[in-house]
mmCIF file of C-alpha atoms in Angstrom:
data_model
loop_
_atom_site.group_PDB
_atom_site.id
_atom_site.type_symbol
_atom_site.label_atom_id
_atom_site.label_comp_id
_atom_site.label_asym_id
_atom_site.label_seq_id
_atom_site.Cartn_x
_atom_site.Cartn_y
_atom_site.Cartn_z
ATOM 1 C CA UNK A 1 25.778 -20.237 -33.531
ATOM 2 C CA UNK A 2 25.059 -21.982 -30.284
ATOM 3 C CA UNK A 3 28.520 -22.188 -28.701
ATOM 4 C CA UNK A 4 28.636 -19.312 -26.166
ATOM 5 C CA UNK A 5 32.452 -19.071 -26.318
ATOM 6 C CA UNK A 6 32.363 -18.803 -30.083
ATOM 7 C CA UNK A 7 29.601 -16.199 -29.894
ATOM 8 C CA UNK A 8 31.667 -14.187 -27.427
ATOM 9 C CA UNK A 9 34.667 -14.309 -29.764
ATOM 10 C CA UNK A 10 32.575 -13.119 -32.708
ATOM 11 C CA UNK A 11 31.126 -10.308 -30.585
ATOM 12 C CA UNK A 12 34.612 -9.178 -29.566
ATOM 13 C CA UNK A 13 35.751 -9.402 -33.179
ATOM 14 C CA UNK A 14 32.840 -7.116 -34.164
ATOM 15 C CA UNK A 15 33.855 -4.639 -31.453
ATOM 16 C CA UNK A 16 37.484 -4.806 -32.611
ATOM 17 C CA UNK A 17 36.446 -3.945 -36.179
ATOM 18 C CA UNK A 18 34.359 -1.053 -34.860
ATOM 19 C CA UNK A 19 37.289 0.264 -32.759
ATOM 20 C CA UNK A 20 39.777 -0.038 -35.646
ATOM 21 C CA UNK A 21 37.584 1.653 -38.215
ATOM 22 C CA UNK A 22 36.350 4.205 -35.684
ATOM 23 C CA UNK A 23 40.011 5.215 -35.145
ATOM 24 C CA UNK A 24 40.457 5.347 -38.924
ATOM 25 C CA UNK A 25 37.375 7.553 -39.198
ATOM 26 C CA UNK A 26 38.789 9.813 -36.490
ATOM 27 C CA UNK A 27 42.085 10.126 -38.366
ATOM 28 C CA UNK A 28 40.176 10.933 -41.566
ATOM 29 C CA UNK A 29 38.108 13.552 -39.743
ATOM 30 C CA UNK A 30 41.190 15.210 -38.217
ATOM 31 C CA UNK A 31 42.896 15.159 -41.613
ATOM 32 C CA UNK A 32 39.847 16.868 -43.106
ATOM 33 C CA UNK A 33 39.941 19.521 -40.380
ATOM 34 C CA UNK A 34 43.715 20.129 -40.768
ATOM 35 C CA UNK A 35 43.356 20.143 -44.543
ATOM 36 C CA UNK A 36 41.332 23.267 -44.046
ATOM 37 C CA UNK A 37 38.169 22.235 -45.805
ATOM 38 C CA UNK A 38 36.051 24.995 -44.394
ATOM 39 C CA UNK A 39 32.384 25.682 -44.136
ATOM 40 C CA UNK A 40 30.566 25.618 -47.428
ATOM 41 C CA UNK A 41 28.003 28.229 -46.586
ATOM 42 C CA UNK A 42 28.563 31.694 -45.121
ATOM 43 C CA UNK A 43 27.598 32.028 -41.459
ATOM 44 C CA UNK A 44 24.592 34.224 -40.976
ATOM 45 C CA UNK A 45 22.023 34.462 -38.232
ATOM 46 C CA UNK A 46 20.931 31.173 -36.753
ATOM 47 C CA UNK A 47 22.450 29.155 -39.614
ATOM 48 C CA UNK A 48 25.249 27.770 -37.473
ATOM 49 C CA UNK A 49 27.764 26.301 -39.886
ATOM 50 C CA UNK A 50 30.762 24.250 -38.758
ATOM 51 C CA UNK A 51 33.805 23.104 -40.737
ATOM 52 C CA UNK A 52 33.546 19.745 -42.454
ATOM 53 C CA UNK A 53 34.991 17.035 -40.233
ATOM 54 C CA UNK A 54 33.766 18.021 -36.774
ATOM 55 C CA UNK A 55 30.621 15.911 -36.893
ATOM 56 C CA UNK A 56 32.528 12.905 -38.216
ATOM 57 C CA UNK A 57 35.267 13.352 -35.601
ATOM 58 C CA UNK A 58 32.785 13.429 -32.712
ATOM 59 C CA UNK A 59 30.898 10.391 -33.982
ATOM 60 C CA UNK A 60 34.071 8.383 -34.771
ATOM 61 C CA UNK A 61 35.190 9.028 -31.203
ATOM 62 C CA UNK A 62 31.767 7.897 -29.986
ATOM 63 C CA UNK A 63 32.091 4.682 -32.043
ATOM 64 C CA UNK A 64 35.512 3.935 -30.493
ATOM 65 C CA UNK A 65 34.333 4.568 -26.921
ATOM 66 C CA UNK A 66 31.097 2.582 -27.354
ATOM 67 C CA UNK A 67 32.898 -0.334 -29.033
ATOM 68 C CA UNK A 68 35.462 -0.504 -26.214
ATOM 69 C CA UNK A 69 32.604 -0.508 -23.717
ATOM 70 C CA UNK A 70 30.680 -3.143 -25.710
ATOM 71 C CA UNK A 71 33.707 -5.482 -25.773
ATOM 72 C CA UNK A 72 33.466 -5.705 -21.971
ATOM 73 C CA UNK A 73 29.742 -6.478 -21.941
ATOM 74 C CA UNK A 74 27.552 -9.267 -23.271
ATOM 75 C CA UNK A 75 24.713 -7.001 -24.188
ATOM 76 C CA UNK A 76 22.936 -6.545 -27.509
ATOM 77 C CA UNK A 77 22.138 -2.946 -26.683
ATOM 78 C CA UNK A 78 25.845 -2.018 -26.625
ATOM 79 C CA UNK A 79 26.116 -3.282 -30.217
ATOM 80 C CA UNK A 80 23.044 -1.268 -31.205
ATOM 81 C CA UNK A 81 24.676 1.863 -29.741
ATOM 82 C CA UNK A 82 27.759 1.240 -31.945
ATOM 83 C CA UNK A 83 25.488 0.861 -34.997
ATOM 84 C CA UNK A 84 23.668 4.113 -34.175
ATOM 85 C CA UNK A 85 26.866 6.140 -33.750
ATOM 86 C CA UNK A 86 28.444 4.643 -36.891
ATOM 87 C CA UNK A 87 25.310 5.172 -38.991
ATOM 88 C CA UNK A 88 25.029 8.796 -37.863
ATOM 89 C CA UNK A 89 28.729 9.203 -38.690
ATOM 90 C CA UNK A 90 28.079 7.821 -42.173
ATOM 91 C CA UNK A 91 25.279 10.361 -42.653
ATOM 92 C CA UNK A 92 27.191 13.420 -41.385
ATOM 93 C CA UNK A 93 30.761 12.284 -42.187
ATOM 94 C CA UNK A 94 30.973 14.394 -45.295
ATOM 95 C CA UNK A 95 34.023 12.765 -46.918
ATOM 96 C CA UNK A 96 34.080 9.450 -48.760
ATOM 97 C CA UNK A 97 36.976 8.111 -46.640
ATOM 98 C CA UNK A 98 35.167 8.815 -43.371
ATOM 99 C CA UNK A 99 31.918 7.396 -44.710
ATOM 100 C CA UNK A 100 33.746 4.208 -45.794
ATOM 101 C CA UNK A 101 35.492 3.778 -42.439
ATOM 102 C CA UNK A 102 32.304 4.273 -40.443
ATOM 103 C CA UNK A 103 30.298 2.002 -42.766
ATOM 104 C CA UNK A 104 32.710 -0.829 -41.883
ATOM 105 C CA UNK A 105 32.496 0.169 -38.197
ATOM 106 C CA UNK A 106 28.704 -0.141 -38.610
ATOM 107 C CA UNK A 107 29.177 -3.678 -39.929
ATOM 108 C CA UNK A 108 31.293 -4.400 -36.821
ATOM 109 C CA UNK A 109 28.444 -3.065 -34.682
ATOM 110 C CA UNK A 110 25.947 -5.337 -36.436
ATOM 111 C CA UNK A 111 28.240 -8.315 -35.818
ATOM 112 C CA UNK A 112 28.573 -7.353 -32.142
ATOM 113 C CA UNK A 113 24.783 -7.022 -31.845
ATOM 114 C CA UNK A 114 23.710 -10.282 -33.475
ATOM 115 C CA UNK A 115 26.425 -12.391 -31.841
ATOM 116 C CA UNK A 116 25.814 -11.102 -28.314
ATOM 117 C CA UNK A 117 23.977 -13.527 -26.102
ATOM 118 C CA UNK A 118 21.607 -12.462 -23.416
ATOM 119 C CA UNK A 119 23.137 -12.336 -19.954
ATOM 120 C CA UNK A 120 21.845 -15.080 -17.642
ATOM 121 C CA UNK A 121 20.667 -12.232 -15.444
ATOM 122 C CA UNK A 122 19.525 -9.369 -17.684
ATOM 123 C CA UNK A 123 20.062 -5.845 -16.433
ATOM 124 C CA UNK A 124 17.146 -4.737 -14.294
ATOM 125 C CA UNK A 125 16.241 -8.299 -13.384
ATOM 126 C CA UNK A 126 14.889 -8.545 -9.884
ATOM 127 C CA UNK A 127 14.589 -4.811 -9.488
ATOM 128 C CA UNK A 128 11.250 -3.279 -8.691
ATOM 129 C CA UNK A 129 10.294 -0.621 -11.197
ATOM 130 C CA UNK B 1 1.069 -13.344 -43.891
ATOM 131 C CA UNK B 2 1.792 -15.219 -40.674
ATOM 132 C CA UNK B 3 5.492 -14.304 -40.994
ATOM 133 C CA UNK B 4 4.643 -10.638 -40.559
ATOM 134 C CA UNK B 5 5.139 -9.118 -37.085
ATOM 135 C CA UNK B 6 2.022 -9.270 -34.938
ATOM 136 C CA UNK B 7 1.644 -5.463 -35.224
ATOM 137 C CA UNK B 8 0.980 -5.803 -38.975
ATOM 138 C CA UNK B 9 -1.492 -8.649 -38.520
ATOM 139 C CA UNK B 10 -3.745 -6.897 -36.014
ATOM 140 C CA UNK B 11 -5.728 -3.694 -36.366
ATOM 141 C CA UNK B 12 -4.159 -0.760 -34.467
ATOM 142 C CA UNK B 13 -7.515 0.104 -32.831
ATOM 143 C CA UNK B 14 -7.749 -3.262 -31.110
ATOM 144 C CA UNK B 15 -6.210 -4.147 -27.760
ATOM 145 C CA UNK B 16 -4.212 -7.277 -26.953
ATOM 146 C CA UNK B 17 -7.360 -9.294 -26.350
ATOM 147 C CA UNK B 18 -8.607 -8.491 -29.870
ATOM 148 C CA UNK B 19 -11.429 -6.199 -28.753
ATOM 149 C CA UNK B 20 -11.895 -2.671 -30.100
ATOM 150 C CA UNK B 21 -10.289 -0.170 -27.732
ATOM 151 C CA UNK B 22 -11.981 3.268 -27.872
ATOM 152 C CA UNK B 23 -8.833 4.873 -26.429
ATOM 153 C CA UNK B 24 -6.623 3.422 -29.164
ATOM 154 C CA UNK B 25 -9.180 4.267 -31.868
ATOM 155 C CA UNK B 26 -9.456 7.909 -30.735
ATOM 156 C CA UNK B 27 -5.649 8.208 -30.498
ATOM 157 C CA UNK B 28 -5.229 6.769 -33.992
ATOM 158 C CA UNK B 29 -7.711 9.272 -35.442
ATOM 159 C CA UNK B 30 -6.052 12.131 -33.495
ATOM 160 C CA UNK B 31 -2.662 11.240 -34.955
ATOM 161 C CA UNK B 32 -4.009 11.928 -38.447
ATOM 162 C CA UNK B 33 -5.413 15.374 -37.570
ATOM 163 C CA UNK B 34 -2.063 17.225 -38.060
ATOM 164 C CA UNK B 35 -1.694 15.602 -41.493
ATOM 165 C CA UNK B 36 -5.183 16.782 -42.466
ATOM 166 C CA UNK B 37 -4.428 20.318 -41.198
ATOM 167 C CA UNK B 38 -1.151 20.420 -43.136
ATOM 168 C CA UNK B 39 -2.834 19.134 -46.279
ATOM 169 C CA UNK B 40 -5.532 21.800 -45.921
ATOM 170 C CA UNK B 41 -2.925 24.574 -45.506
ATOM 171 C CA UNK B 42 -0.956 23.218 -48.468
ATOM 172 C CA UNK B 43 -3.986 23.042 -50.773
ATOM 173 C CA UNK B 44 -5.450 26.407 -49.704
ATOM 174 C CA UNK B 45 -2.123 28.209 -50.304
ATOM 175 C CA UNK B 46 -1.728 29.478 -46.728
ATOM 176 C CA UNK B 47 2.070 29.265 -46.858
ATOM 177 C CA UNK B 48 4.222 31.529 -49.049
ATOM 178 C CA UNK B 49 6.582 28.621 -49.831
ATOM 179 C CA UNK B 50 4.409 25.500 -49.387
ATOM 180 C CA UNK B 51 7.249 23.003 -48.968
ATOM 181 C CA UNK B 52 8.806 25.127 -46.194
ATOM 182 C CA UNK B 53 5.435 25.114 -44.421
ATOM 183 C CA UNK B 54 5.301 21.341 -44.734
ATOM 184 C CA UNK B 55 8.849 20.988 -43.331
ATOM 185 C CA UNK B 56 8.112 23.305 -40.429
ATOM 186 C CA UNK B 57 4.800 21.843 -39.351
ATOM 187 C CA UNK B 58 5.749 18.187 -39.830
ATOM 188 C CA UNK B 59 8.746 18.867 -37.547
ATOM 189 C CA UNK B 60 6.618 20.713 -35.005
ATOM 190 C CA UNK B 61 4.016 17.917 -34.862
ATOM 191 C CA UNK B 62 6.710 15.248 -34.604
ATOM 192 C CA UNK B 63 8.230 17.060 -31.597
ATOM 193 C CA UNK B 64 4.813 17.570 -29.993
ATOM 194 C CA UNK B 65 4.132 13.827 -30.316
ATOM 195 C CA UNK B 66 7.509 12.973 -28.784
ATOM 196 C CA UNK B 67 6.744 15.241 -25.827
ATOM 197 C CA UNK B 68 3.268 13.721 -25.556
ATOM 198 C CA UNK B 69 4.807 10.239 -25.462
ATOM 199 C CA UNK B 70 7.100 11.432 -22.661
ATOM 200 C CA UNK B 71 4.047 12.693 -20.748
ATOM 201 C CA UNK B 72 2.508 9.214 -20.593
ATOM 202 C CA UNK B 73 4.693 8.128 -17.658
ATOM 203 C CA UNK B 74 3.920 11.240 -15.514
ATOM 204 C CA UNK B 75 0.215 10.833 -16.405
ATOM 205 C CA UNK B 76 0.256 7.191 -15.328
ATOM 206 C CA UNK B 77 1.879 8.101 -12.013
ATOM 207 C CA UNK B 78 0.081 11.346 -11.189
ATOM 208 C CA UNK B 79 -3.427 10.338 -12.301
ATOM 209 C CA UNK B 80 -3.014 6.563 -11.838
ATOM 210 C CA UNK B 81 -3.938 6.353 -15.533
ATOM 211 C CA UNK B 82 -2.671 2.848 -16.179
ATOM 212 C CA UNK B 83 -4.215 2.587 -19.631
ATOM 213 C CA UNK B 84 -1.892 5.301 -20.950
ATOM 214 C CA UNK B 85 0.678 2.637 -21.737
ATOM 215 C CA UNK B 86 -1.675 1.254 -24.416
ATOM 216 C CA UNK B 87 -1.206 4.331 -26.601
ATOM 217 C CA UNK B 88 2.416 5.271 -25.836
ATOM 218 C CA UNK B 89 3.849 3.148 -28.631
ATOM 219 C CA UNK B 90 1.209 4.424 -31.062
ATOM 220 C CA UNK B 91 2.120 8.058 -30.293
ATOM 221 C CA UNK B 92 5.835 7.239 -30.643
ATOM 222 C CA UNK B 93 5.269 5.607 -34.030
ATOM 223 C CA UNK B 94 3.210 8.669 -35.028
ATOM 224 C CA UNK B 95 6.181 10.886 -34.097
ATOM 225 C CA UNK B 96 8.447 8.706 -36.238
ATOM 226 C CA UNK B 97 6.034 8.925 -39.195
ATOM 227 C CA UNK B 98 5.937 12.740 -39.014
ATOM 228 C CA UNK B 99 9.754 12.787 -38.658
ATOM 229 C CA UNK B 100 10.114 10.675 -41.816
ATOM 230 C CA UNK B 101 7.756 13.064 -43.607
ATOM 231 C CA UNK B 102 9.819 16.014 -42.262
ATOM 232 C CA UNK B 103 12.996 14.494 -43.764
ATOM 233 C CA UNK B 104 11.236 13.721 -47.076
ATOM 234 C CA UNK B 105 9.967 17.332 -47.315
ATOM 235 C CA UNK B 106 13.489 18.620 -46.626
ATOM 236 C CA UNK B 107 14.810 16.472 -49.495
ATOM 237 C CA UNK B 108 12.049 17.904 -51.666
ATOM 238 C CA UNK B 109 13.112 21.472 -50.730
ATOM 239 C CA UNK B 110 16.642 20.617 -51.882
ATOM 240 C CA UNK B 111 15.308 19.094 -55.153
ATOM 241 C CA UNK B 112 16.544 15.643 -54.060
ATOM 242 C CA UNK B 113 20.085 16.792 -54.906
ATOM 243 C CA UNK B 114 22.310 14.312 -53.006
ATOM 244 C CA UNK B 115 25.537 16.335 -53.182
ATOM 245 C CA UNK B 116 23.847 19.444 -51.751
ATOM 246 C CA UNK B 117 22.008 17.454 -49.065
ATOM 247 C CA UNK B 118 25.169 15.581 -47.993
ATOM 248 C CA UNK B 119 27.249 18.775 -47.814
ATOM 249 C CA UNK B 120 24.574 20.619 -45.890
ATOM 250 C CA UNK B 121 24.025 17.701 -43.479
ATOM 251 C CA UNK B 122 27.761 17.548 -42.724
ATOM 252 C CA UNK B 123 28.278 21.279 -42.170
ATOM 253 C CA UNK B 124 25.118 22.749 -40.650
ATOM 254 C CA UNK B 125 25.167 22.128 -36.931
ATOM 255 C CA UNK B 126 21.373 21.990 -36.650
ATOM 256 C CA UNK B 127 21.278 19.212 -39.264
ATOM 257 C CA UNK B 128 23.996 17.206 -37.484
ATOM 258 C CA UNK B 129 21.908 17.429 -34.301
ATOM 259 C CA UNK B 130 18.788 16.474 -36.286
ATOM 260 C CA UNK B 131 20.549 13.478 -37.865
ATOM 261 C CA UNK B 132 21.598 12.099 -34.476
ATOM 262 C CA UNK B 133 18.027 12.501 -33.235
ATOM 263 C CA UNK B 134 16.659 10.927 -36.433
ATOM 264 C CA UNK B 135 18.887 7.846 -36.168
ATOM 265 C CA UNK B 136 17.817 7.502 -32.528
ATOM 266 C CA UNK B 137 14.129 7.690 -33.447
ATOM 267 C CA UNK B 138 14.496 5.156 -36.259
ATOM 268 C CA UNK B 139 16.252 2.791 -33.827
ATOM 269 C CA UNK B 140 13.419 3.258 -31.342
ATOM 270 C CA UNK B 141 10.889 2.537 -34.087
ATOM 271 C CA UNK B 142 12.672 -0.595 -35.291
ATOM 272 C CA UNK B 143 12.936 -1.956 -31.757
ATOM 273 C CA UNK B 144 9.307 -1.242 -30.866
ATOM 274 C CA UNK B 145 7.920 -4.480 -32.277
ATOM 275 C CA UNK B 146 6.907 -7.152 -29.794
ATOM 276 C CA UNK B 147 9.448 -9.468 -31.422
ATOM 277 C CA UNK B 148 12.273 -6.931 -30.833
ATOM 278 C CA UNK B 149 11.293 -6.577 -27.189
ATOM 279 C CA UNK B 150 11.409 -10.362 -26.823
ATOM 280 C CA UNK B 151 14.740 -10.600 -28.672
ATOM 281 C CA UNK B 152 16.378 -7.916 -26.538
ATOM 282 C CA UNK B 153 14.793 -8.870 -23.243
ATOM 283 C CA UNK B 154 12.784 -6.493 -21.063
ATOM 284 C CA UNK B 155 15.718 -5.010 -19.123
ATOM 285 C CA UNK B 156 17.853 -4.444 -22.205
ATOM 286 C CA UNK B 157 14.882 -2.984 -24.096
ATOM 287 C CA UNK B 158 14.274 -0.532 -21.247
ATOM 288 C CA UNK B 159 17.935 0.464 -21.325
ATOM 289 C CA UNK B 160 17.844 1.031 -25.099
ATOM 290 C CA UNK B 161 14.633 3.017 -24.985
ATOM 291 C CA UNK B 162 16.177 5.488 -22.534
ATOM 292 C CA UNK B 163 17.521 7.117 -25.715
ATOM 293 C CA UNK B 164 14.006 8.533 -26.166
ATOM 294 C CA UNK B 165 15.065 11.313 -23.793
ATOM 295 C CA UNK B 166 18.209 12.150 -25.778
ATOM 296 C CA UNK B 167 16.400 11.904 -29.129
ATOM 297 C CA UNK B 168 13.633 14.239 -27.930
ATOM 298 C CA UNK B 169 16.144 16.659 -26.385
ATOM 299 C CA UNK B 170 18.104 16.771 -29.647
ATOM 300 C CA UNK B 171 14.892 17.299 -31.635
ATOM 301 C CA UNK B 172 14.098 20.304 -29.417
ATOM 302 C CA UNK B 173 17.682 21.600 -29.808
ATOM 303 C CA UNK B 174 17.357 21.188 -33.595
ATOM 304 C CA UNK B 175 14.246 23.360 -33.449
ATOM 305 C CA UNK B 176 16.093 25.962 -31.344
ATOM 306 C CA UNK B 177 18.977 26.101 -33.828
ATOM 307 C CA UNK B 178 16.691 26.428 -36.832
ATOM 308 C CA UNK B 179 16.482 29.753 -38.653
ATOM 309 C CA UNK B 180 13.748 31.951 -37.296
ATOM 310 C CA UNK B 181 13.864 30.541 -33.750
ATOM 311 C CA UNK B 182 13.564 33.909 -32.040
ATOM 312 C CA UNK B 183 10.259 33.428 -30.199
ATOM 313 C CA UNK B 184 7.284 31.160 -29.716
ATOM 314 C CA UNK B 185 7.135 27.422 -30.296
ATOM 315 C CA UNK B 186 10.812 26.393 -29.877
ATOM 316 C CA UNK B 187 10.866 27.902 -26.382
ATOM 317 C CA UNK B 188 7.528 26.309 -25.535
ATOM 318 C CA UNK B 189 9.049 22.935 -26.458
ATOM 319 C CA UNK B 190 12.086 23.604 -24.253
ATOM 320 C CA UNK B 191 9.870 24.545 -21.300
ATOM 321 C CA UNK B 192 7.737 21.411 -21.666
ATOM 322 C CA UNK B 193 10.788 19.176 -22.179
ATOM 323 C CA UNK B 194 12.405 20.631 -19.046
ATOM 324 C CA UNK B 195 9.206 19.951 -17.058
ATOM 325 C CA UNK B 196 9.066 16.341 -18.265
ATOM 326 C CA UNK B 197 12.735 15.576 -17.555
ATOM 327 C CA UNK B 198 12.829 17.398 -14.207
ATOM 328 C CA UNK B 199 9.672 15.509 -13.177
ATOM 329 C CA UNK B 200 11.481 12.214 -13.873
ATOM 330 C CA UNK B 201 14.424 13.303 -11.699
ATOM 331 C CA UNK B 202 12.046 14.248 -8.892
ATOM 332 C CA UNK B 203 9.981 11.083 -9.264
ATOM 333 C CA UNK B 204 13.101 8.988 -8.713
ATOM 334 C CA UNK B 205 13.108 10.557 -5.238
ATOM 335 C CA UNK B 206 9.392 9.716 -4.928
ATOM 336 C CA UNK B 207 8.375 13.365 -5.149
ATOM 337 C CA UNK B 208 6.565 13.190 -8.485
ATOM 338 C CA UNK B 209 3.037 13.129 -7.036
ATOM 339 C CA UNK B 210 3.359 15.934 -4.499
ATOM 340 C CA UNK B 211 1.268 18.963 -5.404
ATOM 341 C CA UNK B 212 3.820 21.441 -4.004
ATOM 342 C CA UNK B 213 6.559 19.831 -6.089
ATOM 343 C CA UNK B 214 4.391 19.955 -9.233
ATOM 344 C CA UNK B 215 3.635 23.639 -8.600
ATOM 345 C CA UNK B 216 7.328 24.414 -8.021
ATOM 346 C CA UNK B 217 8.261 22.524 -11.160
ATOM 347 C CA UNK B 218 5.733 24.552 -13.153
ATOM 348 C CA UNK B 219 7.186 27.826 -11.870
ATOM 349 C CA UNK B 220 10.751 26.664 -12.647
ATOM 350 C CA UNK B 221 9.785 25.569 -16.177
ATOM 351 C CA UNK B 222 8.011 28.893 -16.787
ATOM 352 C CA UNK B 223 11.012 30.890 -15.525
ATOM 353 C CA UNK B 224 13.367 28.871 -17.739
ATOM 354 C CA UNK B 225 11.143 29.415 -20.784
ATOM 355 C CA UNK B 226 10.918 33.189 -20.240
ATOM 356 C CA UNK B 227 14.661 33.491 -19.525
ATOM 357 C CA UNK B 228 15.687 31.384 -22.504
ATOM 358 C CA UNK B 229 13.372 33.309 -24.811
ATOM 359 C CA UNK B 230 15.178 36.486 -23.778
ATOM 360 C CA UNK B 231 18.761 35.145 -23.774
ATOM 361 C CA UNK B 232 18.814 32.778 -26.791
ATOM 362 C CA UNK B 233 17.841 35.302 -29.537
ATOM 363 C CA UNK B 234 20.223 37.834 -27.912
ATOM 364 C CA UNK B 235 23.111 35.365 -28.222
ATOM 365 C CA UNK B 236 22.223 33.867 -31.601
ATOM 366 C CA UNK B 237 20.708 36.827 -33.443
ATOM 367 C CA UNK B 238 21.824 39.844 -31.421
ATOM 368 C CA UNK B 239 18.267 40.788 -30.474
ATOM 369 C CA UNK B 240 17.525 43.102 -27.560
ATOM 370 C CA UNK B 241 16.496 40.852 -24.614
ATOM 371 C CA UNK B 242 14.241 43.563 -23.166
ATOM 372 C CA UNK B 243 12.135 43.574 -26.325
ATOM 373 C CA UNK B 244 11.786 39.778 -26.143
ATOM 374 C CA UNK B 245 10.829 40.005 -22.471
ATOM 375 C CA UNK B 246 8.215 42.652 -23.255
ATOM 376 C CA UNK B 247 6.462 40.179 -25.599
ATOM 377 C CA UNK B 248 5.354 38.324 -22.463
ATOM 378 C CA UNK B 249 3.063 41.252 -21.680
ATOM 379 C CA UNK B 250 1.576 41.863 -25.104
ATOM 380 C CA UNK B 251 -0.372 39.790 -27.590
ATOM 381 C CA UNK B 252 1.545 41.227 -30.554
ATOM 382 C CA UNK B 253 3.038 37.800 -31.366
ATOM 383 C CA UNK B 254 0.224 35.786 -29.775
ATOM 384 C CA UNK B 255 0.350 34.206 -26.321
ATOM 385 C CA UNK B 256 4.001 33.902 -25.275
ATOM 386 C CA UNK B 257 5.466 30.435 -24.547
ATOM 387 C CA UNK B 258 6.064 31.333 -20.891
ATOM 388 C CA UNK B 259 2.323 31.760 -20.300
ATOM 389 C CA UNK B 260 1.518 28.531 -22.160
ATOM 390 C CA UNK B 261 4.050 26.530 -20.094
ATOM 391 C CA UNK B 262 2.554 28.105 -16.953
ATOM 392 C CA UNK B 263 -0.967 27.183 -18.077
ATOM 393 C CA UNK B 264 -0.029 23.601 -18.962
ATOM 394 C CA UNK B 265 1.889 23.073 -15.690
ATOM 395 C CA UNK B 266 -0.908 24.692 -13.672
ATOM 396 C CA UNK B 267 -3.469 22.460 -15.400
ATOM 397 C CA UNK B 268 -1.494 19.338 -14.464
ATOM 398 C CA UNK B 269 -1.018 20.558 -10.875
ATOM 399 C CA UNK B 270 -4.669 21.522 -10.454
ATOM 400 C CA UNK B 271 -6.100 18.336 -11.944
ATOM 401 C CA UNK B 272 -3.640 16.277 -9.876
ATOM 402 C CA UNK B 273 -4.810 18.105 -6.720
ATOM 403 C CA UNK B 274 -8.476 17.523 -7.578
ATOM 404 C CA UNK B 275 -7.847 13.861 -8.337
ATOM 405 C CA UNK B 276 -5.914 13.307 -5.128
ATOM 406 C CA UNK B 277 -8.410 15.238 -2.976
ATOM 407 C CA UNK B 278 -11.681 13.837 -4.318
ATOM 408 C CA UNK B 279 -10.934 10.518 -6.001
ATOM 409 C CA UNK B 280 -7.808 8.864 -4.638
ATOM 410 C CA UNK B 281 -8.638 9.795 -1.019
ATOM 411 C CA UNK B 282 -12.040 8.204 -1.529
ATOM 412 C CA UNK B 283 -10.422 5.033 -2.802
ATOM 413 C CA UNK B 284 -8.025 4.977 0.168
ATOM 414 C CA UNK B 285 -10.887 5.478 2.658
ATOM 415 C CA UNK B 286 -12.961 2.775 0.973
ATOM 416 C CA UNK B 287 -9.985 0.439 1.239
ATOM 417 C CA UNK B 288 -9.785 1.142 4.998
#
């Protein structure tokens, strides 16, 4: 891929996938919370236990926000942030539907990362550190 | 062989020019000391449940290394220790290695039972926090190769590696939320982390080298440590805060974290004062 316009389109497509499946993950997480799937372990002492779905909900929301931000930028780091949030969501999602949705969002993040071209002026360029 | 990243083709004790660097060699050896200590404790039967001991200490050493990596920047600024940058990546990779071991030991504790591990990871708040930190650290590790830095570009790489602060903060929070966090090490980590982050905020205003600021920062970090050690167990475990405060004036549970934070901060302040008074002034006068 050497055509910058094509690369930009692919990057936006990756972000779009991440947004769509992040929203789907959020819906799945809310459904899990409403469904009433409670904590598996009794709460005692410092063992802070939360109902299944909260972690996935927070990380799905993070995927959506980061993907929307990444669509506006031409940075590889924004794509990496999407991948990180989606991967964490996969690990703490808890339900197969949420894990599936965030795994596809992760793929969108990878697409957004590899197709992003470096800005002509990278952030921090010209600044004294 | 030549397709491997440059880091795998060169010895870790050599610098970029290919010569043996004593600093890098000593750091490399030092990074293995915790592993040797843990192995010794494991073999000698020091711990009641050996795998729990391995989980605990691998996590503690990983967090210590993360905090040490965060101290490189203040050390470079305060002591003009430019060579610190040579070992920062090595310490960070060491922290990642101990974190990976920490995760592997946790899996071992749960008999590598995926359904139990997945359920626990999704419902225990401390493990959700730990997972976010873990993913951050793995990302930092994967993007620490010279090739990754080149691929991302210096500015972008800097921006990405700002997540070190969040990953370290979450690692400390994970420690605080762990069972048995009622005194000692978790609060020491919080105090040190606060010092390191507050120093960065002050240094942005070009105050990071002032002795008065360093002394004030030390007092603030000590106060926070003592206060948190009293409040946190009261909130989380219902312990009497006065009892926790009284531990600062007895050696019943060893030296309290407040005193250690004070000692560490005072050591930095004092050595910075000595360096500025006797060495850097001399350099400035010689330059005149």
